Short mmCIF file of C-alpha atoms in Angstrom, two decimals:
data_model
loop_
_atom_site.label_atom_id
_atom_site.label_comp_id
_atom_site.label_asym_id
_atom_site.label_seq_id
_atom_site.Cartn_x
_atom_site.Cartn_y
_atom_site.Cartn_z
CA MET U 22 -3.69 -20.48 -78.68
CA VAL U 23 -7.30 -19.69 -79.56
CA LEU U 24 -8.51 -22.52 -77.33
CA LYS U 25 -6.52 -21.20 -74.36
CA GLN U 26 -7.92 -17.69 -74.80
CA ILE U 27 -11.47 -19.05 -74.99
CA LEU U 28 -10.93 -21.04 -71.75
CA LYS U 29 -9.61 -17.92 -69.95
CA ILE U 30 -12.63 -15.90 -71.07
CA VAL U 31 -15.01 -18.64 -69.87
CA LEU U 32 -13.34 -18.90 -66.46
CA VAL U 33 -13.35 -15.13 -65.85
CA THR U 34 -16.96 -14.84 -67.01
CA SER U 35 -18.11 -17.73 -64.79
CA SER U 36 -16.39 -16.26 -61.71
CA ILE U 37 -18.03 -12.90 -62.28
CA TRP U 38 -21.47 -14.43 -62.64
CA PHE U 39 -20.91 -16.58 -59.57
CA TRP U 40 -20.11 -13.45 -57.50
CA VAL U 41 -23.19 -11.66 -58.87
CA ALA U 42 -25.36 -14.64 -58.03
CA ILE U 43 -24.20 -14.67 -54.44
CA SER U 44 -24.81 -10.96 -54.12
CA VAL U 45 -28.30 -11.24 -55.54
CA LYS U 46 -29.11 -14.19 -53.29
CA ALA U 47 -27.97 -12.22 -50.24
CA THR U 48 -30.11 -9.21 -51.11
CA GLU U 49 -33.17 -11.29 -51.90
CA VAL U 50 -33.38 -12.57 -48.32
CA ASN U 51 -35.08 -9.36 -47.22
CA LYS U 52 -37.67 -9.81 -49.97
CA GLN U 53 -38.71 -13.33 -48.99
CA PRO U 54 -42.41 -13.90 -49.74
CA GLN U 55 -44.82 -14.91 -47.01
CA GLY U 56 -45.49 -18.30 -48.50
CA LYS U 57 -41.88 -19.48 -48.60
CA SER U 58 -40.82 -22.07 -46.08
CA VAL U 59 -39.42 -20.94 -42.75
CA GLY U 60 -36.47 -23.37 -42.98
CA SER U 61 -35.13 -21.89 -46.21
CA ALA U 62 -35.59 -18.33 -44.90
CA LEU U 63 -33.64 -19.14 -41.74
CA LEU U 64 -30.90 -20.79 -43.80
CA ASN U 65 -30.56 -17.75 -46.04
CA SER U 66 -30.59 -15.42 -43.02
CA ARG U 67 -27.84 -17.48 -41.37
CA MET U 68 -25.76 -17.22 -44.56
CA THR U 69 -26.25 -13.45 -44.60
CA ARG U 70 -25.12 -13.07 -40.99
CA GLU U 71 -21.94 -14.98 -41.67
CA ILE U 72 -20.77 -12.19 -44.01
CA PRO U 73 -19.23 -9.59 -41.59
CA ARG U 74 -19.31 -5.92 -42.32
CA LEU U 75 -16.05 -4.02 -42.71
CA GLY U 76 -16.50 -2.24 -39.35
CA GLU U 77 -16.95 -5.63 -37.58
CA VAL U 78 -13.66 -7.07 -38.78
CA LYS U 79 -11.11 -7.26 -35.88
CA PHE U 80 -7.66 -6.47 -37.15
CA PRO U 81 -4.64 -8.08 -35.44
CA ARG U 82 -2.47 -6.08 -33.06
CA ILE U 83 0.55 -4.75 -34.90
CA SER U 84 2.66 -3.19 -32.09
CA ALA U 85 4.48 -4.63 -29.09
CA GLN U 86 2.82 -2.08 -26.79
CA GLN U 87 -0.63 -3.33 -27.81
CA LEU U 88 0.39 -6.96 -27.33
CA VAL U 89 1.72 -6.32 -23.80
CA GLN U 90 -0.35 -3.48 -22.39
CA SER U 91 -3.77 -3.80 -24.04
CA PRO U 92 -6.51 -4.62 -21.51
CA ALA U 93 -8.70 -7.69 -21.60
CA PRO U 94 -12.04 -7.31 -23.46
CA GLU U 95 -14.01 -7.23 -20.19
CA THR U 96 -11.81 -4.64 -18.41
CA LEU U 97 -11.37 -0.95 -18.88
CA PRO U 98 -8.10 0.88 -19.52
CA THR U 99 -6.34 2.15 -16.43
CA SER U 100 -7.02 5.74 -17.45
CA GLU U 101 -10.76 5.19 -16.81
CA VAL U 102 -10.45 3.70 -13.32
CA VAL U 103 -12.61 5.67 -10.87
CA GLN U 104 -11.01 6.60 -7.54
CA VAL U 105 -13.32 5.98 -4.52
CA THR U 106 -12.01 8.32 -1.83
CA GLY U 107 -14.27 7.29 1.05
CA VAL U 108 -16.74 4.68 2.31
CA LYS U 109 -19.60 5.35 4.75
CA ALA U 110 -22.15 3.04 6.38
CA ASN U 111 -25.15 5.09 7.62
CA PRO U 112 -28.18 3.53 9.35
CA THR U 113 -31.63 4.25 7.83
CA SER U 114 -35.23 3.62 8.87
CA LYS U 115 -35.27 0.31 6.93
CA GLY U 116 -31.69 -0.81 7.31
CA VAL U 117 -28.34 0.71 6.34
CA GLU U 118 -26.86 2.42 3.31
CA ILE U 119 -23.31 2.08 2.02
CA ILE U 120 -21.93 5.13 0.22
CA LEU U 121 -18.93 4.80 -2.11
CA GLN U 122 -17.81 8.42 -2.22
CA THR U 123 -16.76 9.65 -5.64
CA SER U 124 -17.69 12.62 -7.79
CA ILE U 125 -18.43 10.41 -10.82
CA GLY U 126 -20.48 7.61 -9.31
CA GLN U 127 -22.57 7.29 -12.46
CA GLN U 128 -19.53 5.85 -14.24
CA LEU U 129 -19.16 2.91 -11.87
CA GLN U 130 -19.96 -0.46 -13.42
CA VAL U 131 -21.69 -2.88 -11.03
CA VAL U 132 -21.75 -6.66 -11.33
CA ASN U 133 -23.94 -8.34 -8.67
CA ARG U 134 -24.17 -11.92 -7.45
CA SER U 135 -25.03 -13.80 -4.24
CA ALA U 136 -23.54 -16.69 -2.28
CA GLY U 137 -25.61 -18.04 0.60
CA ASN U 138 -26.53 -15.09 2.82
CA SER U 139 -23.87 -12.85 1.23
CA PHE U 140 -24.57 -10.19 -1.37
CA ILE U 141 -21.43 -9.59 -3.47
CA THR U 142 -20.85 -6.70 -5.87
CA ASP U 143 -17.77 -6.31 -8.07
CA ILE U 144 -16.98 -2.91 -9.60
CA PRO U 145 -14.36 -3.62 -12.30
CA ASN U 146 -13.48 0.01 -13.07
CA ALA U 147 -12.76 1.44 -9.59
CA GLN U 148 -10.06 1.57 -6.94
CA LEU U 149 -10.46 2.16 -3.19
CA ARG U 150 -8.24 5.01 -1.96
CA LEU U 151 -9.15 5.92 1.62
CA PRO U 152 -7.21 8.99 2.86
CA SER U 153 -7.30 7.78 6.48
CA GLY U 154 -4.27 5.57 6.13
CA ASP U 155 -6.27 2.32 5.98
CA ALA U 156 -5.93 2.56 2.23
CA PHE U 157 -7.32 -0.77 0.99
CA THR U 158 -10.06 -2.05 3.32
CA PHE U 159 -13.34 -0.91 4.89
CA HIS U 160 -14.80 -3.31 7.47
CA SER U 161 -17.84 -3.09 9.75
CA ASP U 162 -18.96 -5.88 12.11
CA LYS U 163 -22.71 -6.08 12.93
CA PRO U 164 -23.60 -2.54 11.76
CA ILE U 165 -27.32 -3.18 12.48
CA THR U 166 -29.55 -6.04 13.54
CA GLY U 167 -29.86 -8.54 10.72
CA LEU U 168 -26.46 -7.84 9.14
CA SER U 169 -23.35 -9.57 10.43
CA GLU U 170 -20.66 -7.92 8.31
CA ILE U 171 -19.94 -5.30 5.63
CA THR U 172 -16.58 -5.27 3.82
CA VAL U 173 -15.27 -3.12 0.97
CA ILE U 174 -11.87 -4.16 -0.41
CA ASN U 175 -9.63 -3.76 -3.44
CA LEU U 176 -9.95 -7.15 -5.16
CA ASP U 177 -7.14 -6.15 -7.53
CA ALA U 178 -5.63 -2.96 -8.94
CA ASN U 179 -8.81 -2.00 -10.84
CA THR U 180 -11.67 -3.79 -9.03
CA ILE U 181 -13.56 -3.06 -5.80
CA ARG U 182 -15.57 -5.81 -4.10
CA VAL U 183 -18.48 -5.00 -1.76
CA THR U 184 -19.68 -7.88 0.42
CA VAL U 185 -22.73 -7.73 2.71
CA THR U 186 -23.55 -10.79 4.84
CA GLY U 187 -26.98 -11.21 6.41
CA GLU U 188 -27.61 -13.04 9.65
CA ALA U 189 -30.86 -14.84 8.74
CA GLY U 190 -30.97 -14.50 4.97
CA LEU U 191 -29.86 -12.62 1.90
CA PRO U 192 -30.47 -8.86 2.36
CA THR U 193 -32.43 -6.81 -0.15
CA VAL U 194 -30.28 -4.30 -2.02
CA GLU U 195 -31.21 -1.16 -3.96
CA LEU U 196 -28.77 1.02 -5.93
CA PHE U 197 -28.92 4.82 -6.15
CA ASP U 198 -26.75 7.50 -7.75
CA SER U 199 -26.16 10.82 -5.99
CA ASP U 200 -23.71 13.71 -6.02
CA GLU U 201 -21.88 12.03 -3.15
CA GLY U 202 -21.33 8.76 -5.01
CA LEU U 203 -22.87 5.33 -5.47
CA ILE U 204 -25.33 4.26 -2.71
CA PHE U 205 -26.28 0.70 -1.77
CA GLY U 206 -29.56 0.62 0.20
CA LEU U 207 -29.61 -2.56 2.34
CA ILE U 208 -32.71 -4.05 3.99
CA PRO U 209 -31.84 -7.04 6.23
CA VAL U 210 -33.99 -10.13 6.68
CA THR U 211 -34.99 -10.79 10.29
CA SER U 212 -34.97 -14.25 11.79
CA SER U 213 -38.72 -14.16 12.48
CA ALA U 214 -39.42 -13.87 8.74
CA GLN U 215 -37.41 -17.00 8.06
CA THR U 216 -38.66 -19.20 10.93
CA PRO U 217 -42.24 -18.25 11.91
CA PRO U 218 -43.21 -19.25 15.47
CA GLN U 219 -45.32 -22.39 15.88
CA PRO U 220 -48.53 -22.15 17.95
CA PRO U 221 -48.29 -23.85 21.35
CA ALA U 222 -49.88 -27.29 21.70
CA GLN U 223 -53.21 -27.38 23.55
CA GLN U 224 -53.41 -29.51 26.69
CA GLN U 225 -56.43 -31.28 28.07
CA PRO U 226 -57.76 -29.72 31.26
CA GLY U 227 -56.89 -31.52 34.44
CA THR U 228 -53.81 -33.23 33.04
CA GLN U 229 -50.21 -32.27 33.56
CA THR U 230 -47.37 -33.19 31.28
CA LYS U 231 -43.68 -32.68 31.68
CA PRO U 232 -42.15 -30.04 29.46
CA GLU U 233 -40.44 -31.59 26.49
CA GLN U 234 -36.74 -31.10 26.07
CA PRO U 235 -35.86 -29.22 22.89
CA SER U 236 -34.46 -31.55 20.29
CA ALA U 237 -31.63 -30.86 17.94
CA GLN U 238 -34.13 -30.55 15.08
CA THR U 239 -36.02 -27.64 16.71
CA ASP U 240 -32.91 -25.64 17.63
CA GLU U 241 -32.19 -22.58 15.52
CA PRO U 242 -29.31 -23.13 13.10
CA ILE U 243 -25.98 -21.62 14.05
CA GLU U 244 -24.33 -19.55 11.35
CA LEU U 245 -20.54 -19.48 11.29
CA VAL U 246 -18.93 -16.74 9.23
CA VAL U 247 -15.22 -17.29 8.62
CA THR U 248 -13.21 -14.45 7.12
CA GLY U 249 -9.57 -14.36 6.20
CA GLU U 250 -7.00 -12.02 4.76
CA GLN U 251 -4.27 -13.01 2.36
CA ASP U 252 -0.84 -11.86 3.46
CA THR U 253 1.31 -10.55 0.66
CA TYR U 254 4.58 -8.73 0.30
CA ARG U 255 3.47 -6.95 -2.86
CA VAL U 256 3.27 -3.15 -2.65
CA PRO U 257 1.53 -1.68 -5.73
CA ASN U 258 2.26 2.02 -5.10
CA ALA U 259 5.23 4.19 -4.16
CA SER U 260 5.69 7.91 -3.52
CA THR U 261 9.45 8.41 -3.85
CA ALA U 262 9.77 8.93 -7.61
CA THR U 263 6.82 11.30 -8.15
CA GLY U 264 5.95 12.70 -4.71
CA THR U 265 2.44 11.21 -5.11
CA ASP U 266 1.03 7.79 -4.35
CA THR U 267 1.53 6.39 -7.86
CA PRO U 268 1.38 2.77 -9.07
CA ILE U 269 4.89 1.43 -9.55
CA ARG U 270 3.90 -0.03 -12.92
CA ASP U 271 3.32 3.52 -14.20
CA ILE U 272 6.75 4.81 -13.11
CA PRO U 273 9.64 4.33 -15.60
CA PHE U 274 12.23 4.07 -12.81
CA SER U 275 13.66 1.21 -10.81
CA ILE U 276 11.89 1.19 -7.42
CA GLN U 277 12.01 -1.56 -4.83
CA VAL U 278 9.90 -1.47 -1.65
CA VAL U 279 10.42 -3.27 1.67
CA PRO U 280 6.89 -3.36 3.18
CA GLN U 281 5.82 -3.56 6.81
CA GLU U 282 5.07 -7.28 6.42
CA ILE U 283 8.73 -8.08 5.74
CA ILE U 284 9.88 -5.92 8.66
CA ARG U 285 7.48 -7.78 10.94
CA ASP U 286 8.09 -11.32 9.63
CA GLN U 287 11.87 -11.01 9.68
CA GLN U 288 11.82 -9.40 13.16
CA VAL U 289 13.94 -6.50 11.88
CA THR U 290 15.52 -4.29 14.54
CA ARG U 291 17.89 -2.22 12.38
CA THR U 292 17.57 -0.50 9.01
CA GLU U 293 20.45 -2.44 7.46
CA GLU U 294 18.65 -5.71 8.22
CA ALA U 295 15.62 -4.61 6.19
CA LEU U 296 17.73 -3.36 3.27
CA ARG U 297 19.39 -6.74 2.87
CA ASN U 298 16.29 -7.60 0.83
CA VAL U 299 17.12 -4.96 -1.81
CA SER U 300 19.56 -5.82 -4.56
CA GLY U 301 22.39 -3.37 -5.18
CA VAL U 302 22.29 -1.91 -1.63
CA THR U 303 25.36 -2.54 0.59
CA TYR U 304 25.77 -1.71 4.26
CA GLN U 305 29.02 0.17 4.98
CA GLY U 306 28.87 0.28 8.77
CA SER U 307 28.93 3.28 11.09
CA ALA U 308 31.72 5.27 12.62
CA SER U 309 32.22 4.84 16.38
CA ASN U 310 28.45 4.24 16.94
CA ARG U 311 27.92 7.97 16.73
CA ALA U 312 25.63 8.01 13.69
CA GLY U 313 23.21 5.98 11.63
CA ALA U 314 24.26 3.37 9.12
CA ASP U 315 25.92 4.30 5.80
CA PHE U 316 24.88 2.59 2.56
CA SER U 317 26.06 2.36 -1.01
CA ILE U 318 23.70 1.81 -3.95
CA ARG U 319 24.98 0.32 -7.20
CA GLY U 320 28.55 0.95 -6.04
CA PHE U 321 28.09 4.64 -5.22
CA THR U 322 28.84 5.39 -1.57
CA ASP U 323 27.09 7.78 0.85
CA ALA U 324 23.57 7.06 -0.37
CA THR U 325 21.13 9.79 0.63
CA ILE U 326 18.36 8.84 3.10
CA LEU U 327 15.00 10.62 2.99
CA ARG U 328 12.37 10.64 5.69
CA ASP U 329 8.82 10.94 4.33
CA GLY U 330 10.26 12.63 1.22
CA PHE U 331 12.40 15.11 3.19
CA ARG U 332 16.12 14.94 2.60
CA ARG U 333 18.30 14.42 5.66
CA TYR U 334 21.33 16.71 5.54
CA GLY U 335 24.64 16.60 7.37
CA VAL U 336 27.81 14.53 7.29
CA VAL U 337 26.68 12.77 10.47
CA GLN U 338 23.02 11.73 10.38
CA ALA U 339 20.72 10.47 13.11
CA PRO U 340 19.98 6.73 13.19
CA LEU U 341 16.64 5.47 11.86
CA GLU U 342 14.32 3.52 14.14
CA VAL U 343 12.31 0.85 12.28
CA ALA U 344 9.56 0.73 14.93
CA ASN U 345 7.86 3.72 13.26
CA LEU U 346 8.46 2.74 9.63
CA GLU U 347 5.57 1.66 7.41
CA ARG U 348 7.88 0.78 4.53
CA ILE U 349 11.28 1.56 2.99
CA GLU U 350 11.44 2.61 -0.66
CA VAL U 351 14.67 2.45 -2.66
CA LEU U 352 14.90 4.51 -5.86
CA LYS U 353 17.81 3.22 -7.95
CA GLY U 354 19.70 4.97 -10.70
CA PRO U 355 20.21 8.59 -11.77
CA ALA U 356 16.51 9.41 -11.19
CA SER U 357 17.65 10.32 -7.65
CA ILE U 358 18.71 13.69 -9.10
CA LEU U 359 15.06 14.70 -8.58
CA TYR U 360 16.05 15.47 -4.98
CA GLY U 361 19.11 17.59 -5.72
CA THR U 362 22.82 16.84 -5.81
CA ILE U 363 22.75 13.13 -4.98
CA GLU U 364 24.99 10.25 -6.01
CA PRO U 365 23.63 8.61 -9.20
CA GLY U 366 23.42 5.22 -7.52
CA GLY U 367 20.06 6.09 -5.94
CA LEU U 368 18.48 7.01 -2.62
CA ILE U 369 16.51 5.51 0.31
CA ASN U 370 13.17 6.89 1.49
CA ALA U 371 11.85 5.81 4.92
CA VAL U 372 8.04 6.23 5.13
CA SER U 373 6.52 6.69 8.59
CA LYS U 374 3.41 4.98 9.96
CA GLN U 375 0.15 6.93 9.80
CA PRO U 376 -2.99 6.81 12.02
CA LEU U 377 -5.63 4.19 11.23
CA SER U 378 -9.38 4.69 11.14
CA ARG U 379 -10.05 1.48 13.10
CA PRO U 380 -8.76 0.65 16.62
CA PHE U 381 -5.41 -1.12 16.47
CA TYR U 382 -3.34 -2.33 19.43
CA GLU U 383 -0.08 -4.23 19.13
CA THR U 384 2.63 -5.07 21.66
CA GLU U 385 5.79 -7.10 21.17
CA VAL U 386 8.80 -8.21 23.19
CA GLN U 387 11.96 -9.39 21.44
CA VAL U 388 14.75 -11.15 23.35
CA GLY U 389 18.01 -12.49 22.05
CA SER U 390 21.68 -13.09 22.61
CA ARG U 391 24.04 -10.55 24.26
CA GLY U 392 21.23 -9.59 26.68
CA LEU U 393 18.90 -8.18 24.00
CA VAL U 394 15.56 -7.01 25.42
CA ARG U 395 13.34 -4.98 23.07
CA PRO U 396 9.72 -4.33 24.15
CA ARG U 397 7.65 -2.07 21.90
CA PHE U 398 4.02 -1.04 21.38
CA ASP U 399 1.94 0.37 18.52
CA PHE U 400 -1.51 1.85 19.23
CA SER U 401 -3.84 3.57 16.76
CA GLY U 402 -7.49 4.45 16.21
CA PRO U 403 -10.01 7.32 16.36
CA LEU U 404 -9.96 9.84 19.23
CA SER U 405 -13.38 11.40 18.49
CA ALA U 406 -16.78 9.78 18.15
CA ASP U 407 -17.21 11.01 14.57
CA GLY U 408 -13.82 9.55 13.54
CA LYS U 409 -12.41 12.88 12.34
CA VAL U 410 -9.49 12.89 14.79
CA LEU U 411 -7.14 9.89 14.56
CA TYR U 412 -4.00 9.04 16.49
CA ARG U 413 -1.06 6.65 16.38
CA LEU U 414 1.50 6.11 19.12
CA ASN U 415 4.70 4.06 18.73
CA GLY U 416 7.07 3.45 21.61
CA LEU U 417 10.21 1.38 22.16
CA TYR U 418 12.80 0.47 24.76
CA GLN U 419 15.91 -1.51 23.84
CA ARG U 420 18.83 -2.82 25.86
CA LEU U 421 21.84 -4.69 24.40
CA ASP U 422 25.25 -5.70 25.76
CA SER U 423 28.43 -5.52 23.69
CA PHE U 424 30.64 -8.50 22.85
CA SER U 425 33.62 -6.30 23.80
CA ASN U 426 34.74 -5.49 27.32
CA PHE U 427 32.75 -2.25 27.61
CA ASP U 428 31.07 -1.14 30.80
CA GLN U 429 28.50 0.82 28.80
CA GLU U 430 25.31 -0.84 27.61
CA ASP U 431 23.51 -0.11 24.35
CA ARG U 432 20.28 1.54 25.52
CA ARG U 433 17.62 3.15 23.34
CA ILE U 434 14.36 4.97 24.15
CA PHE U 435 12.01 5.94 21.32
CA ILE U 436 8.57 7.59 21.21
CA ALA U 437 6.58 8.76 18.15
CA PRO U 438 3.04 10.24 18.52
CA THR U 439 1.06 11.20 15.39
CA LEU U 440 -2.30 12.97 15.02
CA THR U 441 -4.50 13.36 11.95
CA TRP U 442 -7.45 15.78 11.83
CA LYS U 443 -9.98 15.38 9.02
CA ILE U 444 -11.15 18.99 8.88
CA ASP U 445 -13.71 18.11 6.21
CA ASP U 446 -14.15 15.61 3.40
CA ARG U 447 -11.43 17.29 1.34
CA THR U 448 -8.97 18.70 3.90
CA ASP U 449 -6.61 16.74 6.22
CA LEU U 450 -4.02 17.99 8.70
CA GLY U 451 -1.39 15.70 10.21
CA ILE U 452 1.04 16.48 13.03
CA SER U 453 3.92 14.15 13.87
CA LEU U 454 6.78 13.99 16.39
CA GLU U 455 9.69 11.62 16.89
CA TYR U 456 12.14 11.52 19.78
CA LEU U 457 15.12 9.17 20.14
CA ASP U 458 17.57 8.91 23.02
CA ASN U 459 20.39 6.42 22.47
CA ASN U 460 23.42 5.68 24.66
CA ARG U 461 26.04 3.37 23.11
CA PRO U 462 29.67 2.45 23.80
CA ALA U 463 32.24 4.36 21.76
CA ASP U 464 33.69 1.47 19.78
CA PHE U 465 36.61 2.32 17.48
CA GLY U 466 37.13 -1.25 16.30
CA ILE U 467 40.24 -3.45 16.07
CA PRO U 468 43.46 -2.14 14.41
CA ALA U 469 44.61 -3.63 11.11
CA ILE U 470 48.03 -4.98 10.13
CA GLY U 471 48.52 -4.84 6.39
CA ASN U 472 45.43 -6.30 4.74
CA ARG U 473 44.12 -8.12 7.84
CA ILE U 474 43.08 -7.29 11.37
CA ALA U 475 45.43 -7.76 14.30
CA ASP U 476 45.52 -11.22 15.85
CA ILE U 477 43.94 -10.28 19.17
CA PRO U 478 40.78 -11.46 20.98
CA ARG U 479 37.55 -10.03 19.55
CA ASP U 480 36.54 -8.62 22.94
CA ARG U 481 39.73 -6.49 23.20
CA ILE U 482 39.13 -2.72 23.01
CA GLY U 483 41.57 0.05 22.17
CA SER U 484 39.82 2.73 24.22
CA GLU U 485 38.53 2.78 27.78
CA PRO U 486 35.66 0.50 28.99
CA SER U 487 33.68 3.54 30.15
CA ASP U 488 33.83 5.39 26.83
CA ALA U 489 30.33 6.14 25.52
CA VAL U 490 28.58 8.23 22.89
CA THR U 491 25.14 9.75 23.41
CA ASN U 492 22.73 10.38 20.51
CA GLU U 493 19.63 12.54 20.83
CA TYR U 494 17.25 13.10 17.90
CA LEU U 495 14.05 15.16 17.56
CA ASN U 496 11.87 15.50 14.46
CA VAL U 497 8.56 17.43 14.45
CA GLY U 498 6.38 18.75 11.64
CA TYR U 499 3.02 18.78 9.91
CA ASN U 500 1.36 17.78 6.61
CA LEU U 501 -1.56 19.75 5.14
CA GLU U 502 -3.54 18.51 2.17
CA HIS U 503 -6.65 19.89 0.43
CA ARG U 504 -8.29 18.08 -2.49
CA PHE U 505 -10.10 20.46 -4.88
CA ASN U 506 -11.35 17.58 -7.03
CA ARG U 507 -10.22 14.14 -8.10
CA ASN U 508 -7.52 15.65 -10.33
CA TRP U 509 -5.95 18.46 -8.27
CA LYS U 510 -4.79 18.78 -4.71
CA PHE U 511 -2.92 21.33 -2.57
CA ARG U 512 -0.11 20.03 -0.34
CA ASN U 513 2.15 21.73 2.16
CA ALA U 514 4.57 20.11 4.62
CA PHE U 515 7.12 21.27 7.19
CA ARG U 516 9.77 19.52 9.30
CA TYR U 517 12.13 20.62 12.05
CA SER U 518 15.00 18.25 12.86
CA SER U 519 17.52 18.44 15.69
CA TYR U 520 20.35 15.96 16.15
CA GLU U 521 23.09 15.95 18.78
CA TYR U 522 25.79 13.48 19.67
CA ASP U 523 28.34 13.77 22.49
CA PHE U 524 31.53 11.76 22.92
CA ASN U 525 31.99 13.07 26.48
CA VAL U 526 35.68 12.26 27.23
CA VAL U 527 37.07 9.23 25.37
CA ALA U 528 40.43 7.64 24.74
CA LEU U 529 40.66 8.27 21.00
CA PRO U 530 43.05 5.88 19.14
CA LEU U 531 45.33 7.70 16.70
CA GLY U 532 47.81 5.10 15.52
CA PHE U 533 49.10 1.55 15.91
CA ASP U 534 52.72 0.43 16.18
CA LYS U 535 52.99 -2.89 14.36
CA ALA U 536 56.40 -3.76 15.88
CA THR U 537 55.45 -3.31 19.51
CA GLY U 538 51.68 -3.81 19.20
CA THR U 539 51.03 -0.50 20.99
CA VAL U 540 47.97 1.65 20.30
CA ASN U 541 48.72 5.36 20.50
CA ARG U 542 45.78 7.35 21.83
CA PHE U 543 44.86 10.55 23.60
CA PHE U 544 41.88 11.71 25.64
CA ALA U 545 39.46 13.94 23.76
CA SER U 546 35.91 15.22 23.91
CA GLN U 547 33.76 15.82 20.86
CA GLU U 548 30.29 17.29 20.49
CA HIS U 549 28.16 17.83 17.42
CA ARG U 550 24.86 19.69 17.09
CA MET U 551 22.81 20.02 13.94
CA LYS U 552 19.44 21.73 13.48
CA ILE U 553 17.70 21.55 10.09
CA ILE U 554 14.42 23.04 8.88
CA PRO U 555 13.61 21.34 5.57
CA CYS U 556 10.33 22.74 4.16
CA LYS U 557 8.37 21.60 1.18
CA PRO U 558 6.88 24.67 -0.55
CA THR U 559 3.27 24.81 -1.59
CA SER U 560 2.78 22.77 -4.73
CA TRP U 561 0.00 21.99 -7.18
CA VAL U 562 0.10 18.34 -8.06
CA SER U 563 -1.93 16.70 -10.82
CA LEU U 564 -3.07 13.21 -9.95
CA LEU U 565 -4.52 12.32 -13.34
CA ARG U 566 -3.20 8.94 -14.36
CA VAL U 567 -3.46 9.93 -18.01
CA LEU U 568 -1.13 12.89 -17.46
CA SER U 569 1.29 10.71 -15.51
CA ILE U 570 1.51 8.21 -18.36
CA THR U 571 1.92 11.03 -20.88
CA LEU U 572 4.71 12.68 -18.91
CA PHE U 573 6.57 9.45 -18.17
CA TYR U 574 6.13 7.72 -21.48
#
């Protein structure tokens, strides 16, 4: 027993002295005499650095939110992403300057590099948000002599990339901060500085020589600049759930978006064709071709359809024309109650096309079975030299025959002009108009016997071949927006909608006698007129991402 106690005392005493010795050795490094060898001093210094301080110890993440949502070490949190609201390229006496307009340009982090004749800058804590409708790209071809291209794009959700390509060499770049934003001063390299001219060869007097043909070695090199854009169906932002252009990842609702790329690639001509891409949305058909399509979402019928955030009222609603749709957003679930008394399955928001800051011209002709002919055009660009007045014009003509024995053709005429006036850097005014004239046969379908349709040819009709229904739709309004700063904005919008349909005089089927196979009908005329003035009142909307996360989460 005594021997065991002595051993315990010796072990505890030796461990304490060992710890004291290490501590003393670590503190004596700073008191190393001048005559001591450099190797031993470096060794002791390296041992001292290997002992981390308490503040330098990185503790493991202990919550699921930190494991999933914490940013990478080299990136900033999304709450510190700077919004760049405009890009300008102004010529100077030495070259050109690029201005990234933001009120907090001093917070932008710049990472520069070069590749060939291209100067590339990545800003990993910024996002490009141009109010002109061209929301993700700024492009300028040959802004001045010596520069072939300037592009400013969103590389990802939190990074802006600025690329400047010189014609003869890498341009010189200087960075400045101002109240307007971050400024890149660019000085191009001229071709004469790269390839100085050679003095002409002297000839002997009295002799004549033939001029030499230029060889391939003396020709100036040809520079080929190839640019490309990656097509993607991903849409990062949506406006249906919050009324603002908010990243979908920050919205705690189920939102699915059908972008313009899908509408174009699938050659969509009707709204129900585009919504086939959305899960939980079912097309329910239309009654007698007198109205737009009806949809159910998550099993709830009569799904509400919005147009640019305005609710469309009425039992019979005007059809939607996809030629003027930028995208279709579907908000699923009971969050649709944000727009009033709506079925809890969800709602559909059709977002219109807006004017572009660059010239854009597109024409298309679609042909198909049953005599389908569908030419359309889409033009956009600036109307004024300073680019403050923009326009967009969409037009369409469609003709389609029916598979039934109708004399009436399905004819549609559509026109949609839109104007945007940038009153100043903070105030925009948009005016839009839509007009639709559609003449279609009044098709009441095939009668049913029990749980199946009658065994008759599919081209048989129960009304008259000349029966037709005429739809006429007009929608006009404006959008006014003023941005006080990067956090607050003032928005006001107004719409006037008018919808009319006319059955003229049709043979309206009322019943079907199963025994004799006779359809009972009578001649009737039906008209419907609906005029709606939905108005969004003036609202103060906070655009701070921090507040959005706090409110939602």
